[in-house]
Amino acid sequence: MKTHVKALVVGGGAVGTSIAYHLARHGWDEVMLLERDELTSGSTWHAAGLLPYFNMSYATTHIHDYSIRFYKTLEAETGLNAGFSVVGNLRMAQSKARMDEYLLYATTAETCDVPFEWLTPSEIKARWPLLRTEDLEGAIYHPTDGYINPADVTMAMAKGARQRGVTIERKWQVDGYEWTGAEWRVSVSKMVEKGGNLVPSEETAVITAEHVVTATGNHAQRTARMLGIKIPAIPVEHQYIVTEPDPALVAYRREGGGEHPVLRDADAKWYVREERGGWILGPYERNAPARFEYGVPDSFRADLFPLDLERIEEEYMSMIHRIPSSEEVGLKDDYNGPICYTPDGNPLIGPAPGLRNMWLAEGFSFGITAAGGAGEYLAQMMVAGEAEIDMASLDPKRYGDWMTTDYAARKNEEAYEHVYILHHPDEERPACRPLRTAPVYDRQKARGAQFGQVNGWERPNYYGSAEAEEDFDHAARSFRRGGWWDYARTEAEAIRNGVGLIDATAFTKHLVKGPGAAAFMDWFTCNRLPKTGRINLTYALTGAGTTRTEYTVVRLAEDSFYLVSAGAWTGYDGDYLRKAAEDRREELGWIEVQDVTTQWGVFAVAGPKSRDLLGALVKDADPATVLSNKRFPWLSCRDIELGMVPVRAIRVAYTGELGWELHHPIEMQTHLWDRLMEAGEPLGLKLVGARAQNWLRQEKSYRAFGHELGRDATPLEADLPRFVDLSKEFHGKAEMQAKGIRSRCVTVLIDGPSDADPWGREALYLGDGTRVGRLTSGGYSVAFGKSIGMGYVRPDLAKAGQALQVRMLGQLWDAVVTEDSPYDPENARIRQDG
Ligand SMILES: Cc1cc2nc3c(=O)[nH]c(=O)nc-3n(C[C@H](O)[C@H](O)[C@H](O)COP(=O)(O)OP(=O)(O)OC[C@H]3O[C@@H](n4cnc5c(N)ncnc54)[C@H](O)[C@@H]3O)c2cc1C
């Protein structure tokens, strides 16, 4: 066995095999894959092999699309037939809401070039007469996907990998990792059979590797322990059953009927496909338990759990309803295996938190579908530094250190159960909540706050009525304007006309200080550094010149910086920042990086009356001028006292009105809140949630991370040249410039339907039907009284007045590109003196 390689891939399931293949295909030699048992002996062997396109995430849709296209090429390359049956995929809808879900999904599919068709119930019946269709609303049909043999496709990728020089070693288990500072020393043991179990023998070795990728499936918890990190990938039981041949199906096929597409009755929570004249039924039932929370026992190899028929009775009965002929057929086989999940159902692909050259590819629940694309995009990241699509939504660091085993297990059970729920874009899932709460949580709740969860934090989305029923928010969800919409509109108007308070405690906050801090920050971010007491909006770039993080930087002192970034991304931002500081310390001088997120609460007060609100509380020798433009100009930071609370006040407002962010010691939060409520009463202070804020920031064309800002676009493509100082050198500058402008960020106002706004994933067209871009944000503008959105278009179309069309709910609606910041473009309201 080789003892030194460039890349060691651990795990010989579909995912690990694809990664090894793609690393070789991207030109890396010396790639080795280790598998503790046989290839495919993990979850891969018992997968049903379905390759569904349908996915609400942009990145995952690209990944699935890559796989489906790639698997079709494998036979020509390797001579092995991967058993891909391109039978298509029919996703049925029993309700109008479900059709709305498909219409929303279709927007993502459209922007990723995924083919689909719409079918009416009678069209379904005409093509597949065995199906009962009278209670259906319709269906979306993907003609180009289907199902594959999971073992065969893995073997074909393994052959392709070997042909490209990859070494594959079976029956070797990784038992430990040690980073030497330059490479990984990986301890491995030869595995042997003992009493039916697979156990390590005394034959051991050490392999050194420049890079390691873990793709260990159900063994992710053991991998996490070995690496000393947290990986929220824990399997859940998933079963499917195979029936005896169905005489009606056999006759239908004998008479020339084509194979049924993979059938999905999402409302009934199952998939069904043909299998040798019978049916495979795969339910996503309630109460499927998490397994192996602390690791897979040695005794569990390519094993299965016992079938739990009672748990899937409801789904079984509904299959009989949909395919009446299946009532008479008996069961032939059953599978109940571990299927890995993560709290949001998406895999963890990318650099491991805190570690160098360690890459994770864990937590795949649709791993056969995702393997091809995961291999390709991870290989792009490892070989070229970045993938062509933004992989942030799949990054392993999206879960912070606050995450525990119990959280992961319970959330993963929920993610499993939610596979077929209506994927409302305004959905908030209930498990493991509340968990991370600001001290004012109960006060907010008493005032009707309806919370969303961001990075584990409870954050008000909007304030409904204080008397609202417990499940008010659930009923308020919609693919159109939900029951919350009027609340958000009133909140947005309050900020435009009066004063509102937004709880932004979940913001990520880092302190960067020390002798090397200024030189480091100058190199790490692309805007010129602010002077002491001032603030700047700036970006840290990737090595490929795209946007890695957006920061509001406050310069507290010559060598001390307070960095504020999006609340959802604390682990993701912190990891990049810390690693970059470590890299430059020796050269630039000591740089200390502290995550102070949980030490500081943040209230944002905004609106024309916000100065009056703070003026009522501020303590100062000259309270009349302390908040004036002269003493406290826009884009500056001051330590002020509000009542008895020392506040780091920052004069910015993400809503585009006069406003301040009040960063305060978290332990004084309730006191500050109570004082603000008292002082706000006579001013009509309104509590405002994240949804209204999201609308308001679009009226100002403020880009949001994870939407307009991400690793697939540079700050120049985001059309933010005013925040890029080209006169200095900074990380990613040359790469950013080399990228040019492939597409450009714009804001659009839309004459849309009266009952819906865009969600930020819709395709943009020219009047002649040419697709020219996509939205990345959407909402409603109270200032303009119509729908608003932000997104990317062909650079030549990024000019104010350009007419476009937006596809929403299946129809095209007129839109027009606005000037940047259509609301108050001169910033006169933000600068308002007093
Ligand atoms: C009943 C069922 C049906 C499913 N149906 C579908 C479907 O239709 N479509 C779909 O896309 N997905 C399906 N899945 C999910 C799919 O099986 C998984 O997502 C996929 O197999 C994951 O592949 P993987 O390579 O990540 O993990 P695995 O296949 O589990 O591979 C991980 C490998 O890593 C090895 N390993 C672990 N630790 C070590 C170590 N320390 N050293 C060396 N080797 C190690 C293991 O032995 C294992 O072979 C289904 C799952 C189940 C349970």
PDB file of C-alpha atoms in Angstrom, residues 464-695:
ATOM      1  CA  GLY A 464     -48.255  39.249  15.054  1.00  0.00           C
ATOM      2  CA  SER A 465     -50.945  39.850  17.577  1.00  0.00           C
ATOM      3  CA  ALA A 466     -49.966  39.088  21.173  1.00  0.00           C
ATOM      4  CA  GLU A 467     -53.160  37.034  21.487  1.00  0.00           C
ATOM      5  CA  ALA A 468     -52.294  34.900  18.415  1.00  0.00           C
ATOM      6  CA  GLU A 469     -52.794  31.154  18.679  1.00  0.00           C
ATOM      7  CA  GLU A 470     -49.663  29.033  19.171  1.00  0.00           C
ATOM      8  CA  ASP A 471     -49.807  27.773  15.594  1.00  0.00           C
ATOM      9  CA  PHE A 472     -50.577  31.179  14.075  1.00  0.00           C
ATOM     10  CA  ASP A 473     -47.290  31.289  12.191  1.00  0.00           C
ATOM     11  CA  HIS A 474     -47.820  27.835  10.758  1.00  0.00           C
ATOM     12  CA  ALA A 475     -51.164  28.868   9.288  1.00  0.00           C
ATOM     13  CA  ALA A 476     -49.629  32.132   8.039  1.00  0.00           C
ATOM     14  CA  ARG A 477     -47.257  30.372   5.607  1.00  0.00           C
ATOM     15  CA  SER A 478     -47.821  30.474   1.915  1.00  0.00           C
ATOM     16  CA  PHE A 479     -46.154  30.363  -1.470  1.00  0.00           C
ATOM     17  CA  ARG A 480     -47.893  33.675  -2.079  1.00  0.00           C
ATOM     18  CA  ARG A 481     -48.395  36.485   0.415  1.00  0.00           C
ATOM     19  CA  GLY A 482     -48.825  34.702   3.716  1.00  0.00           C
ATOM     20  CA  GLY A 483     -50.852  35.682   6.763  1.00  0.00           C
ATOM     21  CA  TRP A 484     -47.794  37.549   8.046  1.00  0.00           C
ATOM     22  CA  TRP A 485     -47.598  39.885   5.049  1.00  0.00           C
ATOM     23  CA  ASP A 486     -49.786  42.680   6.442  1.00  0.00           C
ATOM     24  CA  TYR A 487     -47.835  42.657   9.701  1.00  0.00           C
ATOM     25  CA  ALA A 488     -44.569  43.025   7.809  1.00  0.00           C
ATOM     26  CA  ARG A 489     -45.995  45.833   5.682  1.00  0.00           C
ATOM     27  CA  THR A 490     -47.103  47.797   8.744  1.00  0.00           C
ATOM     28  CA  GLU A 491     -43.671  47.277  10.295  1.00  0.00           C
ATOM     29  CA  ALA A 492     -41.871  48.449   7.160  1.00  0.00           C
ATOM     30  CA  GLU A 493     -44.076  51.545   6.989  1.00  0.00           C
ATOM     31  CA  ALA A 494     -43.356  52.326  10.621  1.00  0.00           C
ATOM     32  CA  ILE A 495     -39.643  52.511   9.857  1.00  0.00           C
ATOM     33  CA  ARG A 496     -40.187  54.675   6.803  1.00  0.00           C
ATOM     34  CA  ASN A 497     -42.500  57.073   8.677  1.00  0.00           C
ATOM     35  CA  GLY A 498     -41.799  56.813  12.399  1.00  0.00           C
ATOM     36  CA  VAL A 499     -39.433  54.616  14.342  1.00  0.00           C
ATOM     37  CA  GLY A 500     -38.940  50.871  14.617  1.00  0.00           C
ATOM     38  CA  LEU A 501     -36.747  48.538  16.631  1.00  0.00           C
ATOM     39  CA  ILE A 502     -35.196  45.402  15.174  1.00  0.00           C
ATOM     40  CA  ASP A 503     -33.479  42.792  17.319  1.00  0.00           C
ATOM     41  CA  ALA A 504     -30.198  42.014  15.559  1.00  0.00           C
ATOM     42  CA  THR A 505     -28.550  40.197  18.481  1.00  0.00           C
ATOM     43  CA  ALA A 506     -27.798  37.198  16.269  1.00  0.00           C
ATOM     44  CA  PHE A 507     -25.281  39.250  14.240  1.00  0.00           C
ATOM     45  CA  THR A 508     -21.832  37.667  14.106  1.00  0.00           C
ATOM     46  CA  LYS A 509     -19.256  39.816  15.916  1.00  0.00           C
ATOM     47  CA  HIS A 510     -15.514  39.414  15.920  1.00  0.00           C
ATOM     48  CA  LEU A 511     -12.785  41.464  17.507  1.00  0.00           C
ATOM     49  CA  VAL A 512      -9.496  41.653  15.606  1.00  0.00           C
ATOM     50  CA  LYS A 513      -6.681  43.390  17.439  1.00  0.00           C
ATOM     51  CA  GLY A 514      -2.953  43.435  18.067  1.00  0.00           C
ATOM     52  CA  PRO A 515       0.178  44.856  16.459  1.00  0.00           C
ATOM     53  CA  GLY A 516      -0.489  43.047  13.165  1.00  0.00           C
ATOM     54  CA  ALA A 517      -4.230  43.783  13.072  1.00  0.00           C
ATOM     55  CA  ALA A 518      -4.231  46.894  10.876  1.00  0.00           C
ATOM     56  CA  ALA A 519      -1.925  45.445   8.216  1.00  0.00           C
ATOM     57  CA  PHE A 520      -3.878  42.215   8.320  1.00  0.00           C
ATOM     58  CA  MET A 521      -7.271  43.871   7.925  1.00  0.00           C
ATOM     59  CA  ASP A 522      -5.924  45.998   5.104  1.00  0.00           C
ATOM     60  CA  TRP A 523      -4.865  42.847   3.246  1.00  0.00           C
ATOM     61  CA  PHE A 524      -7.851  40.719   4.261  1.00  0.00           C
ATOM     62  CA  THR A 525     -10.593  43.125   3.128  1.00  0.00           C
ATOM     63  CA  CYS A 526     -11.022  45.056  -0.096  1.00  0.00           C
ATOM     64  CA  ASN A 527     -12.193  48.496   1.069  1.00  0.00           C
ATOM     65  CA  ARG A 528      -9.920  51.119   2.578  1.00  0.00           C
ATOM     66  CA  LEU A 529      -9.787  50.805   6.357  1.00  0.00           C
ATOM     67  CA  PRO A 530     -11.817  53.300   8.351  1.00  0.00           C
ATOM     68  CA  LYS A 531     -10.164  55.810  10.656  1.00  0.00           C
ATOM     69  CA  THR A 532     -10.541  55.300  14.388  1.00  0.00           C
ATOM     70  CA  GLY A 533     -14.151  55.889  15.404  1.00  0.00           C
ATOM     71  CA  ARG A 534     -15.409  55.416  11.857  1.00  0.00           C
ATOM     72  CA  ILE A 535     -16.888  52.453  10.082  1.00  0.00           C
ATOM     73  CA  ASN A 536     -16.757  50.953   6.614  1.00  0.00           C
ATOM     74  CA  LEU A 537     -18.591  48.339   4.678  1.00  0.00           C
ATOM     75  CA  THR A 538     -16.090  45.909   3.214  1.00  0.00           C
ATOM     76  CA  TYR A 539     -15.613  42.423   1.835  1.00  0.00           C
ATOM     77  CA  ALA A 540     -13.212  39.584   2.473  1.00  0.00           C
ATOM     78  CA  LEU A 541     -12.628  37.787  -0.812  1.00  0.00           C
ATOM     79  CA  THR A 542     -11.929  34.178  -1.642  1.00  0.00           C
ATOM     80  CA  GLY A 543      -8.687  33.241  -3.341  1.00  0.00           C
ATOM     81  CA  ALA A 544     -10.753  33.246  -6.532  1.00  0.00           C
ATOM     82  CA  GLY A 545     -11.673  36.900  -6.091  1.00  0.00           C
ATOM     83  CA  THR A 546     -15.317  36.309  -5.177  1.00  0.00           C
ATOM     84  CA  THR A 547     -17.097  37.429  -2.023  1.00  0.00           C
ATOM     85  CA  ARG A 548     -16.412  35.304   1.043  1.00  0.00           C
ATOM     86  CA  THR A 549     -17.862  37.558   3.757  1.00  0.00           C
ATOM     87  CA  GLU A 550     -19.391  40.997   4.078  1.00  0.00           C
ATOM     88  CA  TYR A 551     -18.256  42.983   7.107  1.00  0.00           C
ATOM     89  CA  THR A 552     -19.231  46.204   8.735  1.00  0.00           C
ATOM     90  CA  VAL A 553     -15.848  47.149  10.193  1.00  0.00           C
ATOM     91  CA  VAL A 554     -15.671  49.518  13.146  1.00  0.00           C
ATOM     92  CA  ARG A 555     -12.218  50.812  13.954  1.00  0.00           C
ATOM     93  CA  LEU A 556     -12.143  51.013  17.737  1.00  0.00           C
ATOM     94  CA  ALA A 557      -8.483  52.034  17.920  1.00  0.00           C
ATOM     95  CA  GLU A 558      -5.491  52.128  15.620  1.00  0.00           C
ATOM     96  CA  ASP A 559      -4.925  48.387  16.134  1.00  0.00           C
ATOM     97  CA  SER A 560      -8.387  47.220  17.124  1.00  0.00           C
ATOM     98  CA  PHE A 561     -11.322  46.377  14.855  1.00  0.00           C
ATOM     99  CA  TYR A 562     -14.867  45.264  15.621  1.00  0.00           C
ATOM    100  CA  LEU A 563     -16.279  43.210  12.737  1.00  0.00           C
ATOM    101  CA  VAL A 564     -19.998  42.668  12.290  1.00  0.00           C
ATOM    102  CA  SER A 565     -21.248  40.097   9.789  1.00  0.00           C
ATOM    103  CA  ALA A 566     -24.393  38.089   9.086  1.00  0.00           C
ATOM    104  CA  GLY A 567     -25.901  36.142  11.983  1.00  0.00           C
ATOM    105  CA  ALA A 568     -26.292  32.926  10.073  1.00  0.00           C
ATOM    106  CA  TRP A 569     -22.606  32.568   9.376  1.00  0.00           C
ATOM    107  CA  THR A 570     -20.698  32.808  12.655  1.00  0.00           C
ATOM    108  CA  GLY A 571     -18.738  29.564  12.292  1.00  0.00           C
ATOM    109  CA  TYR A 572     -18.210  30.066   8.581  1.00  0.00           C
ATOM    110  CA  ASP A 573     -16.903  33.615   8.944  1.00  0.00           C
ATOM    111  CA  GLY A 574     -14.865  32.905  12.069  1.00  0.00           C
ATOM    112  CA  ASP A 575     -13.072  29.929  10.564  1.00  0.00           C
ATOM    113  CA  TYR A 576     -11.921  31.852   7.491  1.00  0.00           C
ATOM    114  CA  LEU A 577     -10.906  34.881   9.527  1.00  0.00           C
ATOM    115  CA  ARG A 578      -8.944  32.874  12.090  1.00  0.00           C
ATOM    116  CA  LYS A 579      -7.132  30.799   9.480  1.00  0.00           C
ATOM    117  CA  ALA A 580      -6.215  33.909   7.494  1.00  0.00           C
ATOM    118  CA  ALA A 581      -4.922  35.663  10.637  1.00  0.00           C
ATOM    119  CA  GLU A 582      -2.868  32.612  11.584  1.00  0.00           C
ATOM    120  CA  ASP A 583      -1.311  32.596   8.129  1.00  0.00           C
ATOM    121  CA  ARG A 584      -0.189  36.224   8.324  1.00  0.00           C
ATOM    122  CA  ARG A 585       0.773  36.503  12.014  1.00  0.00           C
ATOM    123  CA  GLU A 586       4.418  35.731  11.650  1.00  0.00           C
ATOM    124  CA  GLU A 587       4.892  38.255   8.906  1.00  0.00           C
ATOM    125  CA  LEU A 588       2.628  41.062  10.144  1.00  0.00           C
ATOM    126  CA  GLY A 589       2.828  40.765  13.913  1.00  0.00           C
ATOM    127  CA  TRP A 590       0.489  39.281  16.483  1.00  0.00           C
ATOM    128  CA  ILE A 591      -3.171  39.299  15.469  1.00  0.00           C
ATOM    129  CA  GLU A 592      -5.781  38.270  17.978  1.00  0.00           C
ATOM    130  CA  VAL A 593      -9.176  37.116  16.753  1.00  0.00           C
ATOM    131  CA  GLN A 594     -12.022  36.760  19.238  1.00  0.00           C
ATOM    132  CA  ASP A 595     -15.583  35.679  18.534  1.00  0.00           C
ATOM    133  CA  VAL A 596     -17.605  38.034  20.764  1.00  0.00           C
ATOM    134  CA  THR A 597     -20.985  37.218  19.222  1.00  0.00           C
ATOM    135  CA  THR A 598     -22.629  36.079  22.433  1.00  0.00           C
ATOM    136  CA  GLN A 599     -21.231  38.933  24.524  1.00  0.00           C
ATOM    137  CA  TRP A 600     -23.036  41.683  22.680  1.00  0.00           C
ATOM    138  CA  GLY A 601     -26.729  42.169  22.071  1.00  0.00           C
ATOM    139  CA  VAL A 602     -27.786  44.409  19.183  1.00  0.00           C
ATOM    140  CA  PHE A 603     -30.915  46.497  18.737  1.00  0.00           C
ATOM    141  CA  ALA A 604     -31.234  48.471  15.530  1.00  0.00           C
ATOM    142  CA  VAL A 605     -33.430  51.548  15.862  1.00  0.00           C
ATOM    143  CA  ALA A 606     -34.385  53.169  12.601  1.00  0.00           C
ATOM    144  CA  GLY A 607     -36.768  55.721  11.206  1.00  0.00           C
ATOM    145  CA  PRO A 608     -37.071  59.505  11.135  1.00  0.00           C
ATOM    146  CA  LYS A 609     -37.950  59.540  14.853  1.00  0.00           C
ATOM    147  CA  SER A 610     -35.039  57.360  15.972  1.00  0.00           C
ATOM    148  CA  ARG A 611     -33.002  60.341  17.138  1.00  0.00           C
ATOM    149  CA  ASP A 612     -35.925  61.420  19.317  1.00  0.00           C
ATOM    150  CA  LEU A 613     -36.094  57.961  20.796  1.00  0.00           C
ATOM    151  CA  LEU A 614     -32.412  57.810  21.716  1.00  0.00           C
ATOM    152  CA  GLY A 615     -32.435  61.476  22.741  1.00  0.00           C
ATOM    153  CA  ALA A 616     -34.965  60.638  25.440  1.00  0.00           C
ATOM    154  CA  LEU A 617     -32.545  58.182  27.038  1.00  0.00           C
ATOM    155  CA  VAL A 618     -29.046  59.390  26.280  1.00  0.00           C
ATOM    156  CA  LYS A 619     -26.898  60.681  29.154  1.00  0.00           C
ATOM    157  CA  ASP A 620     -24.316  63.260  28.154  1.00  0.00           C
ATOM    158  CA  ALA A 621     -22.991  66.615  29.275  1.00  0.00           C
ATOM    159  CA  ASP A 622     -24.732  68.031  26.237  1.00  0.00           C
ATOM    160  CA  PRO A 623     -27.537  65.629  25.384  1.00  0.00           C
ATOM    161  CA  ALA A 624     -28.988  67.975  22.784  1.00  0.00           C
ATOM    162  CA  THR A 625     -25.985  67.593  20.469  1.00  0.00           C
ATOM    163  CA  VAL A 626     -24.606  64.142  21.265  1.00  0.00           C
ATOM    164  CA  LEU A 627     -26.590  62.528  18.437  1.00  0.00           C
ATOM    165  CA  SER A 628     -26.203  65.399  15.979  1.00  0.00           C
ATOM    166  CA  ASN A 629     -24.461  64.992  12.642  1.00  0.00           C
ATOM    167  CA  LYS A 630     -21.588  67.049  13.976  1.00  0.00           C
ATOM    168  CA  ARG A 631     -20.884  64.928  17.010  1.00  0.00           C
ATOM    169  CA  PHE A 632     -22.167  61.648  15.646  1.00  0.00           C
ATOM    170  CA  PRO A 633     -21.960  61.631  11.844  1.00  0.00           C
ATOM    171  CA  TRP A 634     -23.283  58.893   9.621  1.00  0.00           C
ATOM    172  CA  LEU A 635     -20.881  55.920   9.387  1.00  0.00           C
ATOM    173  CA  SER A 636     -19.273  56.573  12.733  1.00  0.00           C
ATOM    174  CA  CYS A 637     -19.215  54.768  16.052  1.00  0.00           C
ATOM    175  CA  ARG A 638     -19.461  56.308  19.538  1.00  0.00           C
ATOM    176  CA  ASP A 639     -19.624  54.915  23.037  1.00  0.00           C
ATOM    177  CA  ILE A 640     -22.753  56.461  24.532  1.00  0.00           C
ATOM    178  CA  GLU A 641     -24.820  55.861  27.625  1.00  0.00           C
ATOM    179  CA  LEU A 642     -28.498  55.077  27.291  1.00  0.00           C
ATOM    180  CA  GLY A 643     -29.860  55.261  30.783  1.00  0.00           C
ATOM    181  CA  MET A 644     -27.518  53.037  32.754  1.00  0.00           C
ATOM    182  CA  VAL A 645     -26.375  51.001  29.777  1.00  0.00           C
ATOM    183  CA  PRO A 646     -23.012  51.595  28.104  1.00  0.00           C
ATOM    184  CA  VAL A 647     -23.729  51.285  24.399  1.00  0.00           C
ATOM    185  CA  ARG A 648     -21.434  51.009  21.421  1.00  0.00           C
ATOM    186  CA  ALA A 649     -23.640  52.909  19.002  1.00  0.00           C
ATOM    187  CA  ILE A 650     -22.988  52.605  15.284  1.00  0.00           C
ATOM    188  CA  ARG A 651     -24.668  55.033  12.963  1.00  0.00           C
ATOM    189  CA  VAL A 652     -25.793  52.775  10.170  1.00  0.00           C
ATOM    190  CA  ALA A 653     -29.188  51.465   9.243  1.00  0.00           C
ATOM    191  CA  TYR A 654     -29.709  48.478   7.042  1.00  0.00           C
ATOM    192  CA  THR A 655     -33.175  49.836   6.318  1.00  0.00           C
ATOM    193  CA  GLY A 656     -31.998  53.088   4.719  1.00  0.00           C
ATOM    194  CA  GLU A 657     -33.438  55.470   7.315  1.00  0.00           C
ATOM    195  CA  LEU A 658     -31.852  57.557   9.994  1.00  0.00           C
ATOM    196  CA  GLY A 659     -30.783  54.979  12.540  1.00  0.00           C
ATOM    197  CA  TRP A 660     -28.310  53.464  14.952  1.00  0.00           C
ATOM    198  CA  GLU A 661     -27.264  49.973  15.866  1.00  0.00           C
ATOM    199  CA  LEU A 662     -27.030  49.739  19.636  1.00  0.00           C
ATOM    200  CA  HIS A 663     -24.442  47.114  20.554  1.00  0.00           C
ATOM    201  CA  HIS A 664     -24.812  46.522  24.277  1.00  0.00           C
ATOM    202  CA  PRO A 665     -23.565  44.125  26.954  1.00  0.00           C
ATOM    203  CA  ILE A 666     -25.852  41.117  26.674  1.00  0.00           C
ATOM    204  CA  GLU A 667     -26.455  41.041  30.430  1.00  0.00           C
ATOM    205  CA  MET A 668     -28.005  44.507  30.298  1.00  0.00           C
ATOM    206  CA  GLN A 669     -30.279  43.728  27.422  1.00  0.00           C
ATOM    207  CA  THR A 670     -33.583  43.494  29.246  1.00  0.00           C
ATOM    208  CA  HIS A 671     -32.887  46.777  31.046  1.00  0.00           C
ATOM    209  CA  LEU A 672     -32.119  48.533  27.771  1.00  0.00           C
ATOM    210  CA  TRP A 673     -35.188  47.017  26.130  1.00  0.00           C
ATOM    211  CA  ASP A 674     -37.491  48.209  28.932  1.00  0.00           C
ATOM    212  CA  ARG A 675     -36.089  51.751  28.762  1.00  0.00           C
ATOM    213  CA  LEU A 676     -36.470  51.816  24.977  1.00  0.00           C
ATOM    214  CA  MET A 677     -40.054  50.580  25.219  1.00  0.00           C
ATOM    215  CA  GLU A 678     -40.927  53.286  27.754  1.00  0.00           C
ATOM    216  CA  ALA A 679     -39.267  56.042  25.755  1.00  0.00           C
ATOM    217  CA  GLY A 680     -40.761  54.689  22.540  1.00  0.00           C
ATOM    218  CA  GLU A 681     -44.350  54.616  23.728  1.00  0.00           C
ATOM    219  CA  PRO A 682     -45.121  58.308  23.050  1.00  0.00           C
ATOM    220  CA  LEU A 683     -43.276  58.108  19.709  1.00  0.00           C
ATOM    221  CA  GLY A 684     -45.248  55.126  18.474  1.00  0.00           C
ATOM    222  CA  LEU A 685     -42.180  52.854  18.490  1.00  0.00           C
ATOM    223  CA  LYS A 686     -42.944  49.722  16.473  1.00  0.00           C
ATOM    224  CA  LEU A 687     -41.250  46.376  16.892  1.00  0.00           C
ATOM    225  CA  VAL A 688     -40.040  45.189  13.522  1.00  0.00           C
ATOM    226  CA  GLY A 689     -38.975  41.735  12.364  1.00  0.00           C
ATOM    227  CA  ALA A 690     -36.538  40.360   9.844  1.00  0.00           C
ATOM    228  CA  ARG A 691     -39.073  40.097   7.016  1.00  0.00           C
ATOM    229  CA  ALA A 692     -39.858  43.829   6.915  1.00  0.00           C
ATOM    230  CA  GLN A 693     -36.146  44.567   7.196  1.00  0.00           C
ATOM    231  CA  ASN A 694     -35.468  42.324   4.221  1.00  0.00           C
ATOM    232  CA  TRP A 695     -37.951  44.316   2.124  1.00  0.00           C
TER     233      TRP A 695
END
